[in-house]
Amino acid sequence: FPTDTEADANDTSNAIRLADDINSLNLSIVNDLSQLYIFDTAQEFKDFPTEFPDGKTIHLNDRDADFTKITGIGTGNDIDILASTSVNQSIELVDDGSRVDIKALGVVYGVAMSRADARAVLGASSKIGISGNWLLTQGVSQPVDTDVEFIGDGKVTIASSFFQVWAFEGGTATKTRLTNPVIDGGNFLGCNGVGVGGSGLGFVQSVVITNPKIINCIRQPDHLDTYNGGGRGIMVESDVVDIQISNPDSSNCTSGYGYQCTIAAPADRVTVINPIARECMHYAEFFDLADFSNTPDSGDMGGINIIGGYAYNCGLGQSQFFSGVGAFDANRDTGVIMCERARHVTWTGFKIHNI
């Protein structure tokens, strides 16, 4: 009955017995390890007043993922371990070795997430999937030896200017993989789409990037040199080795690609296969491809090997990429920039198409 008054006005003996049966049934489902218990949201689990037995499988609809009741209270992190706020219990994401969508780790697609929280998400599993619009307040760095794949409509967008939307952490690595990423710099001034290496990231090695698509990375206006200011689809910087980039596609960026200060032994070149740039002021920029501490003939030089590539409508002097002064004015606009120390670059099969 909806109210106590209605219940009092009727014979409720059968209803009471039915309620007892329902309570008994609920308790049976809670304790039966063979049956899945479902909550619509993670918060509903946290508020649930009954403790589950260890090993109980619990499904959260808002995360579209299964969790397991673990022994002890556990340390909740709201990513892969959720702690109850009602009783002393926690559940942990079931990780069977398959790719884990970041939705299962608490990401709400389209809702901005901080840099620290985004990094914690990427560190929660060695195989990560991104299938929606992951909105970041700033950029994020991918941990070593992780495998991240963008699936379906997966993309990363940024909510404010940051020097690299997606970067790679340094450290000893067997292989760090990024597959089919779609990175949107949002036309915020100073953003690079994907950054490999650079100050403060450590020695970045053994990275494989496949089919990246980068859009809307714009350089800061009135920047007086080629070296700074962002605006590159992919930026490869110092302290990197064994970097492989296949079929990258940069669109509407100040420069599709930038290569600076890349230290690599000849056998461990940075290899870029079929890099495409569309509607970019510069197709690519090369500069400082040497270790400043070494002489040009020391052998410790940058190693860039580019195979193929296509520039569509690049170097046309797009007004959004220059202000009339500085390094990128209308008179100096060009498709490819080769600056000082642009050494040890091999490049074959490049094509240009402007309309």
Short mmCIF file of C-alpha atoms in Angstrom, two decimals:
data_model
loop_
_atom_site.label_atom_id
_atom_site.label_comp_id
_atom_site.label_asym_id
_atom_site.label_seq_id
_atom_site.Cartn_x
_atom_site.Cartn_y
_atom_site.Cartn_z
CA PHE A 1 0.00 0.00 0.00
CA PRO A 2 1.27 3.50 -0.80
CA THR A 3 0.56 4.82 2.71
CA ASP A 4 0.28 3.46 6.26
CA THR A 5 -3.32 4.73 6.38
CA GLU A 6 -4.31 2.58 3.42
CA ALA A 7 -2.49 -0.37 4.91
CA ASP A 8 -4.27 0.06 8.25
CA ALA A 9 -7.62 0.14 6.49
CA ASN A 10 -7.03 -3.22 4.89
CA ASP A 11 -6.12 -6.71 5.90
CA THR A 12 -2.30 -6.53 5.59
CA SER A 13 -1.43 -9.94 6.91
CA ASN A 14 -0.76 -11.32 3.44
CA ALA A 15 1.17 -8.19 2.46
CA ILE A 16 3.38 -8.57 5.51
CA ARG A 17 4.09 -12.16 4.63
CA LEU A 18 4.84 -11.08 1.02
CA ALA A 19 7.24 -8.40 2.27
CA ASP A 20 8.96 -10.98 4.41
CA ASP A 21 9.32 -13.18 1.35
CA ILE A 22 10.76 -10.26 -0.68
CA ASN A 23 13.27 -9.44 2.04
CA SER A 24 14.25 -13.07 2.20
CA LEU A 25 14.62 -13.17 -1.60
CA ASN A 26 16.79 -10.02 -1.61
CA LEU A 27 19.03 -11.48 1.06
CA SER A 28 19.29 -14.69 -0.94
CA ILE A 29 20.42 -12.75 -4.04
CA VAL A 30 22.95 -10.80 -1.97
CA ASN A 31 24.52 -13.97 -0.59
CA ASP A 32 24.33 -16.15 -3.70
CA LEU A 33 27.71 -15.88 -5.45
CA SER A 34 26.26 -17.37 -8.64
CA GLN A 35 23.88 -14.44 -9.15
CA LEU A 36 24.83 -10.99 -10.43
CA TYR A 37 23.69 -8.02 -8.33
CA ILE A 38 22.98 -4.86 -10.35
CA PHE A 39 23.06 -1.19 -9.35
CA ASP A 40 22.15 1.65 -11.69
CA THR A 41 24.92 3.88 -10.34
CA ALA A 42 28.11 3.63 -8.33
CA GLN A 43 26.51 5.87 -5.72
CA GLU A 44 23.68 3.36 -5.24
CA PHE A 45 26.27 0.74 -4.34
CA LYS A 46 27.95 3.10 -1.89
CA ASP A 47 24.60 3.77 -0.19
CA PHE A 48 23.53 0.11 -0.06
CA PRO A 49 23.20 -0.88 3.62
CA THR A 50 23.96 -4.61 3.30
CA GLU A 51 27.37 -6.21 3.09
CA PHE A 52 28.02 -8.63 0.24
CA PRO A 53 30.06 -11.81 0.68
CA ASP A 54 33.62 -11.78 -0.65
CA GLY A 55 33.73 -12.68 -4.34
CA LYS A 56 30.23 -11.38 -5.13
CA THR A 57 29.98 -9.96 -8.67
CA ILE A 58 28.27 -6.59 -8.89
CA HIS A 59 27.38 -4.78 -12.10
CA LEU A 60 27.21 -0.97 -12.29
CA ASN A 61 25.02 0.22 -15.13
CA ASP A 62 26.46 3.74 -15.23
CA ARG A 63 29.93 2.28 -15.82
CA ASP A 64 28.76 -0.70 -17.87
CA ALA A 65 31.22 -2.87 -15.96
CA ASP A 66 31.44 -5.71 -13.45
CA PHE A 67 33.10 -5.39 -10.06
CA THR A 68 33.92 -7.96 -7.38
CA LYS A 69 33.47 -7.64 -3.62
CA ILE A 70 37.00 -7.86 -2.21
CA THR A 71 38.22 -9.05 1.16
CA GLY A 72 38.49 -6.28 3.73
CA ILE A 73 37.53 -2.66 3.45
CA GLY A 74 39.98 -1.77 0.69
CA THR A 75 41.18 1.67 -0.27
CA GLY A 76 38.59 3.33 -2.45
CA ASN A 77 39.87 5.53 -5.27
CA ASP A 78 36.62 5.95 -7.23
CA ILE A 79 38.43 4.57 -10.27
CA ASP A 80 38.88 0.80 -10.09
CA ILE A 81 38.10 0.38 -6.37
CA LEU A 82 34.88 1.75 -4.88
CA ALA A 83 34.37 1.92 -1.12
CA SER A 84 30.94 1.79 0.46
CA THR A 85 29.83 4.77 2.51
CA SER A 86 27.34 2.63 4.46
CA VAL A 87 29.14 -0.57 5.50
CA ASN A 88 32.73 -1.77 5.62
CA GLN A 89 33.14 -3.16 2.12
CA SER A 90 34.72 -2.34 -1.24
CA ILE A 91 34.40 -3.62 -4.77
CA GLU A 92 37.13 -3.84 -7.39
CA LEU A 93 36.82 -3.68 -11.18
CA VAL A 94 37.02 -7.09 -12.84
CA ASP A 95 40.17 -6.95 -15.00
CA ASP A 96 40.37 -10.09 -17.12
CA GLY A 97 43.13 -8.77 -19.36
CA SER A 98 40.80 -7.39 -22.01
CA ARG A 99 40.71 -3.70 -22.90
CA VAL A 100 39.05 -1.54 -20.24
CA ASP A 101 36.93 1.37 -21.42
CA ILE A 102 37.61 4.51 -19.38
CA LYS A 103 33.86 4.69 -18.71
CA ALA A 104 34.33 1.65 -16.45
CA LEU A 105 36.95 3.67 -14.56
CA GLY A 106 34.58 6.50 -13.75
CA VAL A 107 34.99 8.77 -16.77
CA VAL A 108 31.78 10.48 -17.83
CA TYR A 109 32.16 11.28 -21.50
CA GLY A 110 31.69 14.97 -22.24
CA VAL A 111 32.30 16.06 -18.63
CA ALA A 112 35.66 17.75 -17.99
CA MET A 113 38.25 15.79 -15.99
CA SER A 114 41.36 17.19 -14.33
CA ARG A 115 44.88 16.31 -15.46
CA ALA A 116 45.61 14.40 -12.24
CA ASP A 117 42.40 12.36 -12.40
CA ALA A 118 42.93 11.59 -16.10
CA ARG A 119 46.45 10.33 -15.38
CA ALA A 120 45.09 8.10 -12.60
CA VAL A 121 42.59 6.62 -15.06
CA LEU A 122 45.30 5.77 -17.59
CA GLY A 123 47.35 4.13 -14.83
CA ALA A 124 44.54 1.86 -13.67
CA SER A 125 44.95 -0.75 -16.43
CA SER A 126 47.60 -1.73 -18.95
CA LYS A 127 45.01 -1.87 -21.77
CA ILE A 128 42.73 1.15 -22.06
CA GLY A 129 39.90 1.91 -24.49
CA ILE A 130 38.37 5.31 -25.25
CA SER A 131 35.02 5.21 -27.06
CA GLY A 132 33.55 8.69 -26.43
CA ASN A 133 34.54 12.33 -26.07
CA TRP A 134 37.02 12.49 -23.18
CA LEU A 135 37.09 16.15 -22.19
CA LEU A 136 40.23 17.24 -20.30
CA THR A 137 40.75 20.48 -18.41
CA GLN A 138 44.41 20.19 -19.43
CA GLY A 139 46.54 17.58 -21.18
CA VAL A 140 47.37 14.08 -19.97
CA SER A 141 50.49 11.90 -20.02
CA GLN A 142 50.39 8.20 -20.93
CA PRO A 143 52.31 5.86 -18.59
CA VAL A 144 55.03 3.56 -19.95
CA ASP A 145 54.08 0.11 -21.21
CA THR A 146 50.40 0.93 -21.53
CA ASP A 147 48.28 0.20 -24.58
CA VAL A 148 45.62 2.83 -25.34
CA GLU A 149 43.22 2.48 -28.25
CA PHE A 150 40.52 4.87 -29.44
CA ILE A 151 37.43 2.98 -30.55
CA GLY A 152 34.47 4.16 -32.64
CA ASP A 153 33.74 7.79 -31.74
CA GLY A 154 36.59 7.97 -29.24
CA LYS A 155 38.42 11.30 -29.10
CA VAL A 156 40.15 13.63 -26.65
CA THR A 157 39.27 17.30 -26.49
CA ILE A 158 40.72 19.96 -24.25
CA ALA A 159 38.90 22.68 -22.30
CA SER A 160 41.77 25.18 -21.99
CA SER A 161 45.19 25.90 -23.45
CA PHE A 162 47.94 23.43 -22.53
CA PHE A 163 51.29 22.84 -24.19
CA GLN A 164 50.59 19.17 -25.04
CA VAL A 165 47.16 17.57 -25.17
CA TRP A 166 48.63 14.05 -25.11
CA ALA A 167 52.17 13.26 -23.95
CA PHE A 168 54.22 10.18 -23.07
CA GLU A 169 56.00 9.59 -19.78
CA GLY A 170 59.66 8.65 -19.70
CA GLY A 171 61.16 5.53 -18.20
CA THR A 172 62.22 2.02 -19.15
CA ALA A 173 59.60 0.58 -21.48
CA THR A 174 59.10 -2.57 -23.50
CA LYS A 175 56.47 -0.97 -25.73
CA THR A 176 54.01 1.88 -25.17
CA ARG A 177 51.20 1.97 -27.72
CA LEU A 178 48.69 4.59 -28.82
CA THR A 179 46.29 3.46 -31.56
CA ASN A 180 43.76 5.44 -33.60
CA PRO A 181 43.79 8.52 -31.37
CA VAL A 182 41.73 11.57 -32.33
CA ILE A 183 43.14 14.65 -30.59
CA ASP A 184 41.43 18.05 -30.80
CA GLY A 185 43.43 21.08 -29.64
CA GLY A 186 40.27 23.17 -29.72
CA ASN A 187 42.06 26.11 -31.40
CA PHE A 188 43.45 27.09 -27.99
CA LEU A 189 46.64 29.06 -28.52
CA GLY A 190 49.87 27.22 -27.72
CA CYS A 191 48.67 23.59 -27.86
CA ASN A 192 50.58 20.73 -29.46
CA GLY A 193 48.32 17.76 -30.16
CA VAL A 194 50.68 14.87 -29.40
CA GLY A 195 54.03 15.46 -27.72
CA VAL A 196 56.85 12.89 -27.64
CA GLY A 197 59.74 13.77 -25.35
CA GLY A 198 60.70 17.17 -24.03
CA SER A 199 61.67 18.86 -20.82
CA GLY A 200 60.55 17.24 -17.57
CA LEU A 201 59.23 13.99 -19.07
CA GLY A 202 62.35 11.86 -18.72
CA PHE A 203 63.80 9.61 -21.43
CA VAL A 204 60.92 8.50 -23.65
CA GLN A 205 61.53 5.23 -25.48
CA SER A 206 59.83 2.42 -27.39
CA VAL A 207 56.64 4.24 -28.36
CA VAL A 208 54.38 3.12 -31.22
CA ILE A 209 51.73 5.58 -32.43
CA THR A 210 49.36 4.29 -35.11
CA ASN A 211 46.86 6.27 -37.21
CA PRO A 212 46.75 9.42 -35.08
CA LYS A 213 44.45 12.21 -36.22
CA ILE A 214 45.14 15.66 -34.79
CA ILE A 215 43.15 18.83 -35.44
CA ASN A 216 43.01 22.47 -34.40
CA CYS A 217 46.43 23.11 -32.82
CA ILE A 218 47.29 26.80 -33.14
CA ARG A 219 50.52 28.64 -32.30
CA GLN A 220 50.56 31.57 -29.92
CA PRO A 221 50.36 34.80 -31.95
CA ASP A 222 53.36 37.10 -32.51
CA HIS A 223 55.81 34.39 -31.46
CA LEU A 224 59.23 35.57 -32.57
CA ASP A 225 60.92 32.20 -33.06
CA THR A 226 60.25 28.80 -34.55
CA TYR A 227 61.09 26.87 -31.41
CA ASN A 228 58.27 27.74 -29.07
CA GLY A 229 54.62 28.62 -29.09
CA GLY A 230 53.02 25.22 -29.76
CA GLY A 231 50.65 24.81 -32.67
CA ARG A 232 51.99 21.49 -33.97
CA GLY A 233 49.92 18.39 -34.59
CA ILE A 234 52.76 16.11 -33.46
CA MET A 235 55.87 17.44 -31.75
CA VAL A 236 58.91 15.17 -31.30
CA GLU A 237 61.45 16.68 -28.91
CA SER A 238 64.58 15.73 -26.98
CA ASP A 239 65.51 12.55 -25.11
CA VAL A 240 63.65 10.02 -27.23
CA VAL A 241 64.64 6.76 -28.86
CA ASP A 242 62.84 4.05 -30.86
CA ILE A 243 59.75 6.10 -31.75
CA GLN A 244 57.49 4.80 -34.54
CA ILE A 245 54.64 6.89 -35.92
CA SER A 246 52.49 5.42 -38.69
CA ASN A 247 49.94 7.23 -40.88
CA PRO A 248 49.55 10.43 -38.85
CA ASP A 249 47.08 13.02 -40.13
CA SER A 250 47.24 16.64 -38.93
CA SER A 251 44.62 19.18 -40.00
CA ASN A 252 44.16 22.89 -39.35
CA CYS A 253 47.36 23.23 -37.33
CA THR A 254 50.03 25.91 -37.57
CA SER A 255 52.46 23.09 -38.37
CA GLY A 256 51.50 19.51 -39.03
CA TYR A 257 54.74 18.20 -37.48
CA GLY A 258 57.72 19.50 -35.53
CA TYR A 259 61.07 17.79 -34.88
CA GLN A 260 63.44 19.37 -32.39
CA CYS A 261 66.55 18.25 -30.52
CA THR A 262 65.89 14.56 -31.12
CA ILE A 263 68.71 12.42 -29.76
CA ALA A 264 68.78 8.92 -31.22
CA ALA A 265 71.40 6.43 -32.33
CA PRO A 266 71.32 5.67 -36.08
CA ALA A 267 69.90 2.21 -35.42
CA ASP A 268 67.13 3.64 -33.25
CA ARG A 269 65.76 6.37 -35.44
CA VAL A 270 62.50 8.20 -35.03
CA THR A 271 60.53 6.73 -37.93
CA VAL A 272 57.47 8.45 -39.35
CA ILE A 273 55.52 6.70 -42.11
CA ASN A 274 53.22 8.56 -44.50
CA PRO A 275 52.64 11.74 -42.46
CA ILE A 276 49.78 13.78 -43.93
CA ALA A 277 49.04 17.43 -43.21
CA ARG A 278 45.95 19.28 -44.40
CA GLU A 279 45.34 23.03 -44.37
CA CYS A 280 48.37 23.66 -42.15
CA MET A 281 50.53 26.76 -42.52
CA HIS A 282 53.64 24.57 -42.32
CA TYR A 283 53.71 20.95 -43.27
CA ALA A 284 56.68 20.32 -40.96
CA GLU A 285 59.43 22.10 -39.04
CA PHE A 286 62.93 20.71 -38.40
CA PHE A 287 65.38 22.34 -36.03
CA ASP A 288 68.09 21.64 -33.46
CA LEU A 289 68.38 17.98 -34.37
CA ALA A 290 71.53 17.53 -32.29
CA ASP A 291 72.69 17.19 -28.72
CA PHE A 292 73.94 20.65 -27.75
CA SER A 293 76.73 19.05 -25.69
CA ASN A 294 78.25 17.32 -28.72
CA THR A 295 80.02 18.47 -31.85
CA PRO A 296 78.35 17.88 -35.22
CA ASP A 297 80.67 14.96 -35.98
CA SER A 298 80.35 13.21 -32.61
CA GLY A 299 77.69 10.78 -33.79
CA ASP A 300 75.25 11.77 -31.04
CA MET A 301 72.92 13.43 -33.48
CA GLY A 302 69.23 13.39 -34.12
CA GLY A 303 67.91 10.62 -36.35
CA ILE A 304 64.67 11.33 -38.23
CA ASN A 305 63.55 8.93 -40.95
CA ILE A 306 60.42 10.00 -42.85
CA ILE A 307 58.92 7.66 -45.43
CA GLY A 308 56.36 9.17 -47.77
CA GLY A 309 53.98 11.91 -46.73
CA TYR A 310 51.53 14.27 -48.34
CA ALA A 311 50.85 17.99 -47.87
CA TYR A 312 47.37 19.11 -48.88
CA ASN A 313 46.97 22.89 -49.16
CA CYS A 314 49.79 23.68 -46.75
CA GLY A 315 51.96 26.81 -46.84
CA LEU A 316 49.22 29.00 -48.26
CA GLY A 317 49.47 31.82 -45.69
CA GLN A 318 46.28 31.16 -43.77
CA SER A 319 45.44 34.34 -41.83
CA GLN A 320 44.70 32.54 -38.58
CA PHE A 321 48.34 31.41 -38.38
CA PHE A 322 50.14 34.74 -38.50
CA SER A 323 49.65 38.34 -37.38
CA GLY A 324 51.93 40.14 -39.81
CA VAL A 325 55.00 40.27 -37.54
CA GLY A 326 57.47 37.78 -36.14
CA ALA A 327 58.74 34.55 -37.61
CA PHE A 328 55.52 33.68 -39.41
CA ASP A 329 54.51 36.72 -41.41
CA ALA A 330 53.09 36.56 -44.90
CA ASN A 331 56.47 37.08 -46.56
CA ARG A 332 58.14 34.11 -44.84
CA ASP A 333 55.30 31.66 -45.01
CA THR A 334 56.28 28.35 -46.58
CA GLY A 335 55.41 24.68 -46.58
CA VAL A 336 58.48 23.19 -44.90
CA ILE A 337 60.77 24.98 -42.43
CA MET A 338 64.40 23.77 -42.17
CA CYS A 339 66.02 25.75 -39.37
CA GLU A 340 69.50 25.66 -37.84
CA ARG A 341 71.04 22.27 -36.98
CA ALA A 342 68.44 20.41 -39.02
CA ARG A 343 70.81 17.49 -39.51
CA HIS A 344 70.52 13.75 -40.00
CA VAL A 345 67.08 13.71 -41.59
CA THR A 346 66.21 11.25 -44.34
CA TRP A 347 63.02 11.82 -46.29
CA THR A 348 61.70 9.92 -49.31
CA GLY A 349 58.52 9.94 -51.35
CA PHE A 350 57.07 13.29 -50.21
CA LYS A 351 54.26 14.89 -52.27
CA ILE A 352 52.65 18.32 -52.24
CA HIS A 353 49.18 19.13 -53.51
CA ASN A 354 47.73 22.65 -53.36
CA ILE A 355 44.48 23.87 -54.83
#
